[in-house]
PDB file of C-alpha atoms in Angstrom:
ATOM      1  CA  UNK A   1     -37.920  76.866 -69.548  1.00 50.00           C
ATOM      2  CA  UNK A   2     -38.660  74.296 -66.875  1.00 51.00           C
ATOM      3  CA  UNK A   3     -35.594  72.294 -67.918  1.00 59.00           C
ATOM      4  CA  UNK A   4     -33.411  75.404 -67.596  1.00 61.00           C
ATOM      5  CA  UNK A   5     -34.773  76.076 -64.094  1.00 56.00           C
ATOM      6  CA  UNK A   6     -34.146  72.458 -63.141  1.00 76.00           C
ATOM      7  CA  UNK A   7     -30.515  72.644 -64.270  1.00 78.00           C
ATOM      8  CA  UNK A   8     -30.101  75.947 -62.459  1.00 82.00           C
ATOM      9  CA  UNK A   9     -31.455  74.480 -59.223  1.00 84.00           C
ATOM     10  CA  UNK A  10     -29.179  71.466 -59.622  1.00 86.00           C
ATOM     11  CA  UNK A  11     -26.166  73.723 -60.110  1.00 89.00           C
ATOM     12  CA  UNK A  12     -27.099  75.758 -57.048  1.00 91.00           C
ATOM     13  CA  UNK A  13     -27.429  72.632 -54.904  1.00 91.00           C
ATOM     14  CA  UNK A  14     -24.137  71.289 -56.245  1.00 93.00           C
ATOM     15  CA  UNK A  15     -22.371  74.555 -55.414  1.00 94.00           C
ATOM     16  CA  UNK A  16     -23.845  74.431 -51.910  1.00 95.00           C
ATOM     17  CA  UNK A  17     -22.632  70.867 -51.458  1.00 94.00           C
ATOM     18  CA  UNK A  18     -19.115  71.620 -52.680  1.00 95.00           C
ATOM     19  CA  UNK A  19     -18.812  74.677 -50.440  1.00 96.00           C
ATOM     20  CA  UNK A  20     -20.075  72.738 -47.403  1.00 96.00           C
ATOM     21  CA  UNK A  21     -17.831  69.711 -47.883  1.00 96.00           C
ATOM     22  CA  UNK A  22     -14.895  71.987 -48.736  1.00 96.00           C
ATOM     23  CA  UNK A  23     -15.302  73.873 -45.470  1.00 96.00           C
ATOM     24  CA  UNK A  24     -15.622  70.589 -43.586  1.00 95.00           C
ATOM     25  CA  UNK A  25     -12.531  68.936 -45.030  1.00 95.00           C
ATOM     26  CA  UNK A  26     -10.111  71.825 -45.659  1.00 95.00           C
ATOM     27  CA  UNK A  27     -11.104  74.341 -42.964  1.00 94.00           C
ATOM     28  CA  UNK A  28     -12.102  72.055 -40.085  1.00 94.00           C
ATOM     29  CA  UNK A  29     -10.880  68.471 -40.495  1.00 93.00           C
ATOM     30  CA  UNK A  30      -7.406  68.759 -42.039  1.00 92.00           C
ATOM     31  CA  UNK A  31      -6.054  71.618 -39.860  1.00 92.00           C
ATOM     32  CA  UNK A  32      -6.987  69.601 -36.772  1.00 88.00           C
ATOM     33  CA  UNK A  33      -6.182  66.000 -37.726  1.00 87.00           C
ATOM     34  CA  UNK A  34      -3.678  66.310 -40.634  1.00 86.00           C
ATOM     35  CA  UNK A  35      -4.752  63.088 -42.364  1.00 86.00           C
ATOM     36  CA  UNK A  36      -4.466  63.786 -46.066  1.00 88.00           C
ATOM     37  CA  UNK A  37      -5.407  60.205 -47.006  1.00 87.00           C
ATOM     38  CA  UNK A  38      -8.992  60.662 -45.816  1.00 87.00           C
ATOM     39  CA  UNK A  39      -9.671  63.879 -47.744  1.00 92.00           C
ATOM     40  CA  UNK A  40     -10.174  62.156 -51.140  1.00 92.00           C
ATOM     41  CA  UNK A  41     -12.441  59.613 -49.464  1.00 87.00           C
ATOM     42  CA  UNK A  42     -14.581  62.346 -47.867  1.00 91.00           C
ATOM     43  CA  UNK A  43     -14.856  64.364 -51.067  1.00 94.00           C
ATOM     44  CA  UNK A  44     -15.547  61.369 -53.318  1.00 91.00           C
ATOM     45  CA  UNK A  45     -18.207  59.902 -51.029  1.00 87.00           C
ATOM     46  CA  UNK A  46     -19.911  63.252 -50.614  1.00 92.00           C
ATOM     47  CA  UNK A  47     -20.086  64.104 -54.316  1.00 92.00           C
ATOM     48  CA  UNK A  48     -20.982  60.520 -55.276  1.00 87.00           C
ATOM     49  CA  UNK A  49     -23.909  60.455 -52.870  1.00 86.00           C
ATOM     50  CA  UNK A  50     -25.036  63.887 -54.054  1.00 90.00           C
ATOM     51  CA  UNK A  51     -24.976  62.730 -57.682  1.00 88.00           C
ATOM     52  CA  UNK A  52     -26.865  59.506 -56.993  1.00 83.00           C
ATOM     53  CA  UNK A  53     -29.546  61.157 -54.837  1.00 83.00           C
ATOM     54  CA  UNK A  54     -30.023  64.033 -57.300  1.00 83.00           C
ATOM     55  CA  UNK A  55     -30.294  61.647 -60.267  1.00 81.00           C
ATOM     56  CA  UNK A  56     -32.635  59.179 -58.574  1.00 78.00           C
ATOM     57  CA  UNK A  57     -34.862  61.960 -57.260  1.00 75.00           C
ATOM     58  CA  UNK A  58     -35.375  63.292 -60.795  1.00 72.00           C
ATOM     59  CA  UNK A  59     -35.994  59.987 -62.546  1.00 71.00           C
ATOM     60  CA  UNK A  60     -37.334  57.646 -59.901  1.00 61.00           C
ATOM     61  CA  UNK A  61     -39.808  59.604 -57.808  1.00 55.00           C
ATOM     62  CA  UNK A  62     -40.363  58.309 -54.278  1.00 54.00           C
ATOM     63  CA  UNK A  63     -38.804  54.965 -55.138  1.00 51.00           C
ATOM     64  CA  UNK A  64     -35.630  56.696 -56.229  1.00 50.00           C
ATOM     65  CA  UNK A  65     -35.488  58.635 -52.985  1.00 56.00           C
ATOM     66  CA  UNK A  66     -35.911  55.439 -50.977  1.00 61.00           C
ATOM     67  CA  UNK A  67     -33.105  53.874 -52.990  1.00 57.00           C
ATOM     68  CA  UNK A  68     -30.912  56.896 -52.280  1.00 57.00           C
ATOM     69  CA  UNK A  69     -31.436  56.569 -48.533  1.00 62.00           C
ATOM     70  CA  UNK A  70     -30.723  52.843 -48.825  1.00 63.00           C
ATOM     71  CA  UNK A  71     -27.479  53.651 -50.625  1.00 61.00           C
ATOM     72  CA  UNK A  72     -26.539  55.964 -47.749  1.00 60.00           C
ATOM     73  CA  UNK A  73     -26.872  53.036 -45.335  1.00 63.00           C
ATOM     74  CA  UNK A  74     -24.967  50.626 -47.563  1.00 58.00           C
ATOM     75  CA  UNK A  75     -22.077  53.051 -48.065  1.00 59.00           C
ATOM     76  CA  UNK A  76     -21.919  53.633 -44.312  1.00 58.00           C
ATOM     77  CA  UNK A  77     -21.663  49.931 -43.507  1.00 57.00           C
ATOM     78  CA  UNK A  78     -19.106  49.209 -46.230  1.00 51.00           C
ATOM     79  CA  UNK A  79     -16.829  52.084 -45.207  1.00 53.00           C
ATOM     80  CA  UNK A  80     -16.989  51.374 -41.496  1.00 52.00           C
ATOM     81  CA  UNK A  81     -16.292  47.657 -41.950  1.00 51.00           C
ATOM     82  CA  UNK A  82     -13.457  48.156 -44.417  1.00 49.00           C
ATOM     83  CA  UNK A  83     -11.026  50.003 -42.167  1.00 54.00           C
ATOM     84  CA  UNK A  84     -10.427  50.861 -38.551  1.00 59.00           C
ATOM     85  CA  UNK A  85     -10.907  54.611 -38.076  1.00 67.00           C
ATOM     86  CA  UNK A  86     -11.096  56.841 -35.038  1.00 72.00           C
ATOM     87  CA  UNK A  87     -14.384  57.991 -33.571  1.00 73.00           C
ATOM     88  CA  UNK A  88     -13.692  61.584 -34.601  1.00 79.00           C
ATOM     89  CA  UNK A  89     -13.169  60.463 -38.178  1.00 83.00           C
ATOM     90  CA  UNK A  90     -16.437  58.515 -38.072  1.00 82.00           C
ATOM     91  CA  UNK A  91     -18.208  61.774 -37.194  1.00 86.00           C
ATOM     92  CA  UNK A  92     -16.610  63.562 -40.160  1.00 91.00           C
ATOM     93  CA  UNK A  93     -17.368  60.619 -42.417  1.00 86.00           C
ATOM     94  CA  UNK A  94     -21.076  60.606 -41.599  1.00 86.00           C
ATOM     95  CA  UNK A  95     -21.255  64.379 -41.863  1.00 91.00           C
ATOM     96  CA  UNK A  96     -19.858  64.306 -45.400  1.00 92.00           C
ATOM     97  CA  UNK A  97     -22.520  61.750 -46.331  1.00 87.00           C
ATOM     98  CA  UNK A  98     -25.341  63.753 -44.767  1.00 88.00           C
ATOM     99  CA  UNK A  99     -24.151  66.937 -46.486  1.00 92.00           C
ATOM    100  CA  UNK A 100     -24.319  65.188 -49.838  1.00 90.00           C
ATOM    101  CA  UNK A 101     -27.731  63.752 -49.043  1.00 86.00           C
ATOM    102  CA  UNK A 102     -29.203  67.090 -47.942  1.00 88.00           C
ATOM    103  CA  UNK A 103     -27.749  69.002 -50.874  1.00 90.00           C
ATOM    104  CA  UNK A 104     -28.969  66.411 -53.364  1.00 86.00           C
ATOM    105  CA  UNK A 105     -32.634  66.580 -52.351  1.00 83.00           C
ATOM    106  CA  UNK A 106     -34.326  68.549 -55.155  1.00 78.00           C
ATOM    107  CA  UNK A 107     -37.525  69.311 -53.255  1.00 81.00           C
ATOM    108  CA  UNK A 108     -35.593  70.872 -50.387  1.00 84.00           C
ATOM    109  CA  UNK A 109     -35.007  74.528 -51.193  1.00 85.00           C
ATOM    110  CA  UNK A 110     -31.529  75.977 -51.288  1.00 86.00           C
ATOM    111  CA  UNK A 111     -32.224  78.120 -48.212  1.00 90.00           C
ATOM    112  CA  UNK A 112     -33.301  75.273 -45.874  1.00 92.00           C
ATOM    113  CA  UNK A 113     -30.554  73.037 -47.264  1.00 91.00           C
ATOM    114  CA  UNK A 114     -27.932  75.705 -46.598  1.00 93.00           C
ATOM    115  CA  UNK A 115     -29.263  76.228 -43.072  1.00 95.00           C
ATOM    116  CA  UNK A 116     -29.140  72.505 -42.276  1.00 94.00           C
ATOM    117  CA  UNK A 117     -25.661  72.141 -43.744  1.00 95.00           C
ATOM    118  CA  UNK A 118     -24.490  75.138 -41.732  1.00 95.00           C
ATOM    119  CA  UNK A 119     -25.947  73.613 -38.582  1.00 96.00           C
ATOM    120  CA  UNK A 120     -24.052  70.365 -39.188  1.00 94.00           C
ATOM    121  CA  UNK A 121     -20.799  72.224 -39.756  1.00 95.00           C
ATOM    122  CA  UNK A 122     -21.291  74.339 -36.645  1.00 95.00           C
ATOM    123  CA  UNK A 123     -22.035  71.353 -34.419  1.00 94.00           C
ATOM    124  CA  UNK A 124     -19.007  69.414 -35.638  1.00 93.00           C
ATOM    125  CA  UNK A 125     -16.771  72.487 -35.415  1.00 93.00           C
ATOM    126  CA  UNK A 126     -17.705  72.996 -31.759  1.00 92.00           C
ATOM    127  CA  UNK A 127     -17.787  69.307 -30.793  1.00 89.00           C
ATOM    128  CA  UNK A 128     -14.289  68.675 -32.178  1.00 86.00           C
ATOM    129  CA  UNK A 129     -12.758  71.971 -31.071  1.00 84.00           C
ATOM    130  CA  UNK A 130      -9.324  71.504 -29.456  1.00 76.00           C
ATOM    131  CA  UNK A 131     -10.283  73.735 -26.514  1.00 77.00           C
ATOM    132  CA  UNK A 132     -13.329  71.660 -25.618  1.00 70.00           C
ATOM    133  CA  UNK A 133     -12.331  69.401 -22.706  1.00 64.00           C
ATOM    134  CA  UNK A 134      -8.724  70.031 -23.677  1.00 63.00           C
ATOM    135  CA  UNK A 135      -7.260  68.349 -20.597  1.00 67.00           C
ATOM    136  CA  UNK A 136      -9.108  65.052 -21.057  1.00 74.00           C
ATOM    137  CA  UNK A 137      -7.137  62.277 -22.728  1.00 76.00           C
ATOM    138  CA  UNK A 138      -7.575  58.588 -23.543  1.00 78.00           C
ATOM    139  CA  UNK A 139      -4.839  55.988 -23.835  1.00 82.00           C
ATOM    140  CA  UNK A 140      -4.451  52.241 -23.884  1.00 86.00           C
ATOM    141  CA  UNK A 141      -1.432  51.468 -21.711  1.00 88.00           C
ATOM    142  CA  UNK A 142       0.411  48.243 -20.942  1.00 89.00           C
ATOM    143  CA  UNK A 143       1.712  48.070 -17.380  1.00 90.00           C
ATOM    144  CA  UNK A 144       4.625  45.827 -16.508  1.00 88.00           C
ATOM    145  CA  UNK A 145       2.889  44.551 -13.381  1.00 87.00           C
ATOM    146  CA  UNK A 146      -0.441  43.145 -12.202  1.00 90.00           C
ATOM    147  CA  UNK A 147      -2.273  45.150  -9.528  1.00 88.00           C
ATOM    148  CA  UNK A 148      -4.772  43.271  -7.407  1.00 85.00           C
ATOM    149  CA  UNK A 149      -5.699  46.426  -5.502  1.00 87.00           C
ATOM    150  CA  UNK A 150      -7.714  49.054  -7.497  1.00 87.00           C
ATOM    151  CA  UNK A 151      -6.138  51.826  -5.416  1.00 89.00           C
ATOM    152  CA  UNK A 152      -2.672  50.648  -6.411  1.00 89.00           C
ATOM    153  CA  UNK A 153      -3.700  50.542 -10.066  1.00 89.00           C
ATOM    154  CA  UNK A 154      -5.087  54.066  -9.822  1.00 88.00           C
ATOM    155  CA  UNK A 155      -1.876  55.311  -8.219  1.00 89.00           C
ATOM    156  CA  UNK A 156       0.234  53.686 -10.927  1.00 89.00           C
ATOM    157  CA  UNK A 157      -1.836  55.266 -13.680  1.00 87.00           C
ATOM    158  CA  UNK A 158      -1.701  58.647 -11.950  1.00 86.00           C
ATOM    159  CA  UNK A 159       2.085  58.487 -11.685  1.00 86.00           C
ATOM    160  CA  UNK A 160       2.472  57.616 -15.360  1.00 84.00           C
ATOM    161  CA  UNK A 161      -0.231  59.722 -17.040  1.00 84.00           C
ATOM    162  CA  UNK A 162      -2.134  62.092 -14.763  1.00 80.00           C
ATOM    163  CA  UNK A 163      -5.310  61.998 -12.720  1.00 82.00           C
ATOM    164  CA  UNK A 164      -7.371  58.969 -13.842  1.00 85.00           C
ATOM    165  CA  UNK A 165     -11.000  59.795 -14.536  1.00 81.00           C
ATOM    166  CA  UNK A 166     -12.081  56.298 -15.511  1.00 83.00           C
ATOM    167  CA  UNK A 167     -10.405  53.101 -16.621  1.00 84.00           C
ATOM    168  CA  UNK A 168     -11.158  49.592 -17.781  1.00 88.00           C
ATOM    169  CA  UNK A 169      -8.851  46.625 -17.507  1.00 90.00           C
ATOM    170  CA  UNK A 170      -8.689  45.086 -20.969  1.00 89.00           C
ATOM    171  CA  UNK A 171      -6.326  42.206 -20.316  1.00 90.00           C
ATOM    172  CA  UNK A 172      -4.400  40.648 -17.431  1.00 90.00           C
ATOM    173  CA  UNK A 173      -1.479  38.348 -18.231  1.00 89.00           C
ATOM    174  CA  UNK A 174      -0.141  36.575 -15.150  1.00 88.00           C
ATOM    175  CA  UNK A 175       2.435  34.650 -17.201  1.00 88.00           C
ATOM    176  CA  UNK A 176       4.206  37.775 -18.473  1.00 88.00           C
ATOM    177  CA  UNK A 177       3.056  39.910 -15.506  1.00 87.00           C
ATOM    178  CA  UNK A 178       1.313  42.503 -17.707  1.00 90.00           C
ATOM    179  CA  UNK A 179      -1.895  44.532 -17.444  1.00 90.00           C
ATOM    180  CA  UNK A 180      -3.519  46.313 -20.396  1.00 92.00           C
ATOM    181  CA  UNK A 181      -5.716  49.230 -19.335  1.00 91.00           C
ATOM    182  CA  UNK A 182      -7.984  51.528 -21.340  1.00 89.00           C
ATOM    183  CA  UNK A 183      -7.823  54.747 -19.297  1.00 89.00           C
ATOM    184  CA  UNK A 184      -9.378  58.205 -19.468  1.00 84.00           C
ATOM    185  CA  UNK A 185      -7.325  60.749 -17.566  1.00 83.00           C
ATOM    186  CA  UNK A 186      -6.801  64.453 -17.017  1.00 80.00           C
ATOM    187  CA  UNK A 187      -3.463  65.661 -18.311  1.00 74.00           C
ATOM    188  CA  UNK A 188      -1.445  67.586 -15.708  1.00 69.00           C
ATOM    189  CA  UNK A 189      -0.670  71.241 -16.330  1.00 62.00           C
ATOM    190  CA  UNK A 190       2.605  71.962 -18.203  1.00 60.00           C
ATOM    191  CA  UNK A 191       5.586  71.954 -15.870  1.00 55.00           C
ATOM    192  CA  UNK A 192       3.498  70.508 -13.086  1.00 51.00           C
ATOM    193  CA  UNK A 193       3.821  66.885 -11.947  1.00 51.00           C
ATOM    194  CA  UNK A 194       0.750  64.745 -11.439  1.00 47.00           C
ATOM    195  CA  UNK A 195      -0.852  65.249  -8.041  1.00 45.00           C
ATOM    196  CA  UNK A 196      -0.325  62.430  -5.529  1.00 45.00           C
ATOM    197  CA  UNK A 197      -3.259  60.071  -5.295  1.00 39.00           C
ATOM    198  CA  UNK A 198      -4.534  58.432  -2.154  1.00 37.00           C
ATOM    199  CA  UNK A 199      -4.120  54.693  -2.061  1.00 35.00           C
ATOM    200  CA  UNK A 200      -0.759  54.643  -3.813  1.00 36.00           C
ATOM    201  CA  UNK A 201       1.626  51.734  -3.457  1.00 36.00           C
ATOM    202  CA  UNK A 202       3.477  51.680  -0.136  1.00 35.00           C
ATOM    203  CA  UNK A 203       7.155  52.540  -0.217  1.00 34.00           C
ATOM    204  CA  UNK A 204       9.278  49.781   1.384  1.00 37.00           C
ATOM    205  CA  UNK A 205      11.061  50.839   4.520  1.00 37.00           C
ATOM    206  CA  UNK A 206      14.825  51.134   4.406  1.00 40.00           C
ATOM    207  CA  UNK A 207      16.792  48.456   6.168  1.00 40.00           C
ATOM    208  CA  UNK A 208      18.771  49.570   9.172  1.00 37.00           C
TER     209      UNK A 208
END
């Protein structure tokens, strides 16, 4: 009887995990980012971590749980060092791992596990919503000039992109006369040019 209850609880936790990671990948991540290549990675990592944590928790006691948490850290480091991914994708990646870890804990009831998984999904849904700070953008641009005056650099960025919020000069090449800038800016409204910025480059006077 106890074995039947254990298998039933395992099936319930597995169903919870599959529903949670399915909502994350197919209802939130893919419609927003359209990267099909990461979906198998998210699903495989989630289910693999769930299986390992659930198995170790049932056969290894506290030591098995510690090993499961250690595996979580190892998987995180291996995945992050193996490929260059965007910060948004890092958030989804860690969330898939945490969902598998929470769902695989046998001593955590299905109700608390579902509540915690729902909280994770809600936070990521809101944090990555397209309407949240929709006008803010980030770009790494290469300018075909070197500005010694910060006001001139700001005016150049404003003319090309929009109102600069913050920027960092990544590289200055005096040989090729190039400047690489990592800039955060506010995108101008559709059909509206970027507002003029004080401190822009002076316009040379016409010769008589």
